[in-house]
């Protein structure tokens, strides 16, 4: 496993890591029925979306349910009209809907089920890091049907490892330098997630003309493979294939690096969202706050900002050169063209919008300007200068 023990903080390109070690995880051998049996009465959060619609945010799900995994399994394996009458998914046809259970933090979901927690062992993959839990304690569990997707976003903190257990997912990644072309937004707000305003299924090139200048990196992550997502890389993810028992399952873990700048920026966003959203969020709560997102009190945000500034002031910055040394059994993901990206979403039922779109400025536009990463960066730098008496 030593060939994987490198400093991933120094790698600035996404990688597919292929190692037989993942197959040694007990959960890698589990079928969806095994998962259902082991989860028992534990309830997962599911969201239901229409396959063809004018919406793409997680907040725009047509239904959100808390139910047992066995209900989802029944829905995937039987015709809809054959499902038990008590099954909450019975009213949703598989041809018109997709279902996703995402961001399931395993330490909370399975805190009373150590068999599941210990079925994951990141250390077996050689991903040694003093911040990496060997078990599933700090991992999340993802389960979805074909076409289920996560909107394009950037994680503010750390880097990401994704282990694909079954099925296949398409990942479309963009380097941090593509930020301007992806039109970042903090509405809907979610801690540590900066979303792209572009609807990949139906891009509006009048509103988002620079989207055509992106440098997409496209891969299909198959069962038995691990994806490494570097810090600040944007990513759009969708299920493109289920396995034989109708499931697509993946487990991921985030490794939080010591990037005080990212923490400071995010803390400033916390403070501003608390002030702005309390005024305007009640008008459209499902639009301004993402699923399960929480607002922090001003006191909490200010306290965190001061802690980070003090740490930054007492820490000598270390300049690290990016590494070109990649782990063995890994494949670097190369850049594609924008035309290749468009082909992935070509659909006669969902053609790109070409007519002139409304560009009127409203409250949401103004709030998004205030929360734009460029503005947050300026505020953070100003605070750093004040602390340093500049």
PDB file of C-alpha atoms in Angstrom, residues 51-207:
ATOM      1  CA  UNK A  51     -36.447  13.241 -15.116  1.00  0.00           C
ATOM      2  CA  UNK A  52     -37.641  16.017 -17.440  1.00  0.00           C
ATOM      3  CA  UNK A  53     -38.167  19.333 -15.703  1.00  0.00           C
ATOM      4  CA  UNK A  54     -37.095  22.979 -15.637  1.00  0.00           C
ATOM      5  CA  UNK A  55     -35.440  22.624 -12.236  1.00  0.00           C
ATOM      6  CA  UNK A  56     -32.012  21.429 -11.182  1.00  0.00           C
ATOM      7  CA  UNK A  57     -31.486  22.491  -7.563  1.00  0.00           C
ATOM      8  CA  UNK A  58     -31.731  19.965  -4.726  1.00  0.00           C
ATOM      9  CA  UNK A  59     -34.255  22.300  -3.086  1.00  0.00           C
ATOM     10  CA  UNK A  60     -36.594  21.808  -6.044  1.00  0.00           C
ATOM     11  CA  UNK A  61     -37.266  18.120  -5.408  1.00  0.00           C
ATOM     12  CA  UNK A  62     -40.933  17.242  -5.836  1.00  0.00           C
ATOM     13  CA  UNK A  63     -40.779  15.162  -2.664  1.00  0.00           C
ATOM     14  CA  UNK A  64     -38.437  14.540   0.256  1.00  0.00           C
ATOM     15  CA  UNK A  65     -38.925  11.428   2.342  1.00  0.00           C
ATOM     16  CA  UNK A  66     -37.512   9.798   5.454  1.00  0.00           C
ATOM     17  CA  UNK A  67     -37.970   6.065   5.042  1.00  0.00           C
ATOM     18  CA  UNK A  68     -36.261   2.689   5.277  1.00  0.00           C
ATOM     19  CA  UNK A  69     -33.869   1.490   2.612  1.00  0.00           C
ATOM     20  CA  UNK A  70     -36.109  -1.537   2.040  1.00  0.00           C
ATOM     21  CA  UNK A  71     -38.756   0.764   0.505  1.00  0.00           C
ATOM     22  CA  UNK A  72     -36.245   2.073  -2.019  1.00  0.00           C
ATOM     23  CA  UNK A  73     -35.080  -1.463  -2.816  1.00  0.00           C
ATOM     24  CA  UNK A  74     -38.648  -2.595  -3.448  1.00  0.00           C
ATOM     25  CA  UNK A  75     -39.230   0.391  -5.753  1.00  0.00           C
ATOM     26  CA  UNK A  76     -36.089  -0.393  -7.782  1.00  0.00           C
ATOM     27  CA  UNK A  77     -36.756  -4.128  -8.135  1.00  0.00           C
ATOM     28  CA  UNK A  78     -40.496  -4.246  -8.780  1.00  0.00           C
ATOM     29  CA  UNK A  79     -42.909  -2.593 -11.144  1.00  0.00           C
ATOM     30  CA  UNK A  80     -44.396   0.448  -9.442  1.00  0.00           C
ATOM     31  CA  UNK A  81     -47.898  -1.036  -9.234  1.00  0.00           C
ATOM     32  CA  UNK A  82     -46.455  -4.136  -7.527  1.00  0.00           C
ATOM     33  CA  UNK A  83     -45.002  -2.175  -4.603  1.00  0.00           C
ATOM     34  CA  UNK A  84     -46.549  -2.477  -1.180  1.00  0.00           C
ATOM     35  CA  UNK A  85     -49.319   0.075  -0.630  1.00  0.00           C
ATOM     36  CA  UNK A  86     -47.433   1.559   2.316  1.00  0.00           C
ATOM     37  CA  UNK A  87     -44.338   2.178   0.180  1.00  0.00           C
ATOM     38  CA  UNK A  88     -44.026   5.987  -0.171  1.00  0.00           C
ATOM     39  CA  UNK A  89     -42.304   5.572  -3.575  1.00  0.00           C
ATOM     40  CA  UNK A  90     -45.229   3.650  -5.048  1.00  0.00           C
ATOM     41  CA  UNK A  91     -46.716   6.785  -6.647  1.00  0.00           C
ATOM     42  CA  UNK A  92     -43.528   7.591  -8.596  1.00  0.00           C
ATOM     43  CA  UNK A  93     -42.902   5.783 -11.877  1.00  0.00           C
ATOM     44  CA  UNK A  94     -39.313   4.785 -12.620  1.00  0.00           C
ATOM     45  CA  UNK A  95     -39.637   6.007 -16.199  1.00  0.00           C
ATOM     46  CA  UNK A  96     -40.464   9.562 -15.112  1.00  0.00           C
ATOM     47  CA  UNK A  97     -38.599   9.972 -11.816  1.00  0.00           C
ATOM     48  CA  UNK A  98     -35.247   9.443 -10.169  1.00  0.00           C
ATOM     49  CA  UNK A  99     -34.497   9.076  -6.468  1.00  0.00           C
ATOM     50  CA  UNK A 100     -31.354   9.998  -4.560  1.00  0.00           C
ATOM     51  CA  UNK A 101     -30.178   9.589  -0.988  1.00  0.00           C
ATOM     52  CA  UNK A 102     -27.097  11.761  -0.579  1.00  0.00           C
ATOM     53  CA  UNK A 103     -24.798  13.260   2.073  1.00  0.00           C
ATOM     54  CA  UNK A 104     -25.661  10.503   4.568  1.00  0.00           C
ATOM     55  CA  UNK A 105     -23.073  10.995   7.306  1.00  0.00           C
ATOM     56  CA  UNK A 106     -22.367   7.441   8.374  1.00  0.00           C
ATOM     57  CA  UNK A 107     -21.242   8.243  11.923  1.00  0.00           C
ATOM     58  CA  UNK A 108     -24.726   9.661  12.606  1.00  0.00           C
ATOM     59  CA  UNK A 109     -26.794   7.348  10.435  1.00  0.00           C
ATOM     60  CA  UNK A 110     -25.156   4.123  11.639  1.00  0.00           C
ATOM     61  CA  UNK A 111     -23.894   5.123  15.088  1.00  0.00           C
ATOM     62  CA  UNK A 112     -25.609   2.051  16.582  1.00  0.00           C
ATOM     63  CA  UNK A 113     -24.467  -0.270  13.802  1.00  0.00           C
ATOM     64  CA  UNK A 114     -20.745  -0.893  14.120  1.00  0.00           C
ATOM     65  CA  UNK A 115     -20.836  -3.630  11.484  1.00  0.00           C
ATOM     66  CA  UNK A 116     -21.524  -1.008   8.836  1.00  0.00           C
ATOM     67  CA  UNK A 117     -19.069   1.515  10.297  1.00  0.00           C
ATOM     68  CA  UNK A 118     -16.259  -1.046  10.235  1.00  0.00           C
ATOM     69  CA  UNK A 119     -17.139  -2.354   6.775  1.00  0.00           C
ATOM     70  CA  UNK A 120     -15.181   0.634   5.439  1.00  0.00           C
ATOM     71  CA  UNK A 121     -11.417   0.782   5.877  1.00  0.00           C
ATOM     72  CA  UNK A 122      -9.644   3.643   4.129  1.00  0.00           C
ATOM     73  CA  UNK A 123      -6.304   2.615   5.626  1.00  0.00           C
ATOM     74  CA  UNK A 124      -6.376  -0.561   3.533  1.00  0.00           C
ATOM     75  CA  UNK A 125      -6.067   1.676   0.482  1.00  0.00           C
ATOM     76  CA  UNK A 126      -2.848   3.194   1.745  1.00  0.00           C
ATOM     77  CA  UNK A 127      -4.452   6.611   2.126  1.00  0.00           C
ATOM     78  CA  UNK A 128      -2.584   7.361   5.309  1.00  0.00           C
ATOM     79  CA  UNK A 129      -3.263  10.804   6.735  1.00  0.00           C
ATOM     80  CA  UNK A 130      -3.407  11.992  10.323  1.00  0.00           C
ATOM     81  CA  UNK A 131      -6.809  13.534   9.549  1.00  0.00           C
ATOM     82  CA  UNK A 132      -8.218  10.413   7.845  1.00  0.00           C
ATOM     83  CA  UNK A 133     -10.372   8.065   9.900  1.00  0.00           C
ATOM     84  CA  UNK A 134      -9.719   4.462   8.867  1.00  0.00           C
ATOM     85  CA  UNK A 135     -13.394   3.475   9.263  1.00  0.00           C
ATOM     86  CA  UNK A 136     -16.567   5.110   7.947  1.00  0.00           C
ATOM     87  CA  UNK A 137     -16.731   7.476  10.931  1.00  0.00           C
ATOM     88  CA  UNK A 138     -16.204  10.601   8.799  1.00  0.00           C
ATOM     89  CA  UNK A 139     -17.568   9.213   5.551  1.00  0.00           C
ATOM     90  CA  UNK A 140     -20.834   9.737   3.685  1.00  0.00           C
ATOM     91  CA  UNK A 141     -23.041   7.182   1.968  1.00  0.00           C
ATOM     92  CA  UNK A 142     -24.677   7.821  -1.437  1.00  0.00           C
ATOM     93  CA  UNK A 143     -27.406   5.794  -3.110  1.00  0.00           C
ATOM     94  CA  UNK A 144     -29.340   6.660  -6.254  1.00  0.00           C
ATOM     95  CA  UNK A 145     -31.175   5.537  -9.376  1.00  0.00           C
ATOM     96  CA  UNK A 146     -30.218   6.341 -12.965  1.00  0.00           C
ATOM     97  CA  UNK A 147     -30.160  10.084 -13.814  1.00  0.00           C
ATOM     98  CA  UNK A 148     -29.893  11.143 -10.149  1.00  0.00           C
ATOM     99  CA  UNK A 149     -27.378  13.979  -9.909  1.00  0.00           C
ATOM    100  CA  UNK A 150     -25.689  16.533  -7.689  1.00  0.00           C
ATOM    101  CA  UNK A 151     -25.512  20.082  -9.135  1.00  0.00           C
ATOM    102  CA  UNK A 152     -22.064  21.397 -10.019  1.00  0.00           C
ATOM    103  CA  UNK A 153     -20.331  22.808  -6.956  1.00  0.00           C
ATOM    104  CA  UNK A 154     -16.996  23.442  -5.292  1.00  0.00           C
ATOM    105  CA  UNK A 155     -16.116  22.240  -1.773  1.00  0.00           C
ATOM    106  CA  UNK A 156     -14.459  25.004   0.241  1.00  0.00           C
ATOM    107  CA  UNK A 157     -12.486  22.688   2.499  1.00  0.00           C
ATOM    108  CA  UNK A 158      -9.926  20.017   1.783  1.00  0.00           C
ATOM    109  CA  UNK A 159      -9.872  17.281  -0.794  1.00  0.00           C
ATOM    110  CA  UNK A 160     -12.112  14.330  -1.485  1.00  0.00           C
ATOM    111  CA  UNK A 161     -11.843  10.553  -1.982  1.00  0.00           C
ATOM    112  CA  UNK A 162     -14.790   8.670  -3.505  1.00  0.00           C
ATOM    113  CA  UNK A 163     -15.004   4.870  -3.462  1.00  0.00           C
ATOM    114  CA  UNK A 164     -17.470   3.449  -5.996  1.00  0.00           C
ATOM    115  CA  UNK A 165     -19.013   0.247  -4.613  1.00  0.00           C
ATOM    116  CA  UNK A 166     -21.597  -0.547  -7.275  1.00  0.00           C
ATOM    117  CA  UNK A 167     -23.037   0.970 -10.440  1.00  0.00           C
ATOM    118  CA  UNK A 168     -21.389   3.773 -12.369  1.00  0.00           C
ATOM    119  CA  UNK A 169     -21.275   7.558 -11.981  1.00  0.00           C
ATOM    120  CA  UNK A 170     -20.254  10.225 -14.435  1.00  0.00           C
ATOM    121  CA  UNK A 171     -18.052  12.941 -12.950  1.00  0.00           C
ATOM    122  CA  UNK A 172     -17.512  16.230 -14.759  1.00  0.00           C
ATOM    123  CA  UNK A 173     -14.757  18.205 -13.061  1.00  0.00           C
ATOM    124  CA  UNK A 174     -13.430  21.709 -13.644  1.00  0.00           C
ATOM    125  CA  UNK A 175     -10.218  23.296 -12.325  1.00  0.00           C
ATOM    126  CA  UNK A 176     -10.431  26.175  -9.800  1.00  0.00           C
ATOM    127  CA  UNK A 177      -9.373  28.547 -12.593  1.00  0.00           C
ATOM    128  CA  UNK A 178     -12.771  27.960 -14.261  1.00  0.00           C
ATOM    129  CA  UNK A 179     -14.582  29.741 -11.420  1.00  0.00           C
ATOM    130  CA  UNK A 180     -15.609  32.780 -13.488  1.00  0.00           C
ATOM    131  CA  UNK A 181     -16.921  30.573 -16.302  1.00  0.00           C
ATOM    132  CA  UNK A 182     -19.150  28.613 -13.881  1.00  0.00           C
ATOM    133  CA  UNK A 183     -20.917  31.647 -12.376  1.00  0.00           C
ATOM    134  CA  UNK A 184     -20.610  30.830  -8.632  1.00  0.00           C
ATOM    135  CA  UNK A 185     -23.580  31.397  -6.342  1.00  0.00           C
ATOM    136  CA  UNK A 186     -24.262  31.024  -2.603  1.00  0.00           C
ATOM    137  CA  UNK A 187     -27.998  30.741  -3.120  1.00  0.00           C
ATOM    138  CA  UNK A 188     -29.019  28.142  -2.176  1.00  0.00           C
ATOM    139  CA  UNK A 189     -26.674  28.369   0.802  1.00  0.00           C
ATOM    140  CA  UNK A 190     -24.909  25.322   2.156  1.00  0.00           C
ATOM    141  CA  UNK A 191     -21.948  25.336   4.510  1.00  0.00           C
ATOM    142  CA  UNK A 192     -18.692  24.903   2.549  1.00  0.00           C
ATOM    143  CA  UNK A 193     -20.412  24.448  -0.852  1.00  0.00           C
ATOM    144  CA  UNK A 194     -20.241  27.021  -3.639  1.00  0.00           C
ATOM    145  CA  UNK A 195     -22.650  26.119  -6.437  1.00  0.00           C
ATOM    146  CA  UNK A 196     -22.491  26.889 -10.128  1.00  0.00           C
ATOM    147  CA  UNK A 197     -25.516  28.810 -11.466  1.00  0.00           C
ATOM    148  CA  UNK A 198     -25.371  26.915 -14.758  1.00  0.00           C
ATOM    149  CA  UNK A 199     -27.980  24.249 -15.441  1.00  0.00           C
ATOM    150  CA  UNK A 200     -25.875  21.665 -17.272  1.00  0.00           C
ATOM    151  CA  UNK A 201     -28.949  19.959 -18.727  1.00  0.00           C
ATOM    152  CA  UNK A 202     -30.278  23.175 -20.192  1.00  0.00           C
ATOM    153  CA  UNK A 203     -27.608  25.900 -20.207  1.00  0.00           C
ATOM    154  CA  UNK A 204     -28.709  29.454 -20.887  1.00  0.00           C
ATOM    155  CA  UNK A 205     -25.928  30.933 -23.006  1.00  0.00           C
ATOM    156  CA  UNK A 206     -27.447  34.405 -22.855  1.00  0.00           C
ATOM    157  CA  UNK A 207     -27.055  34.523 -19.089  1.00  0.00           C
TER     158      UNK A 207
END
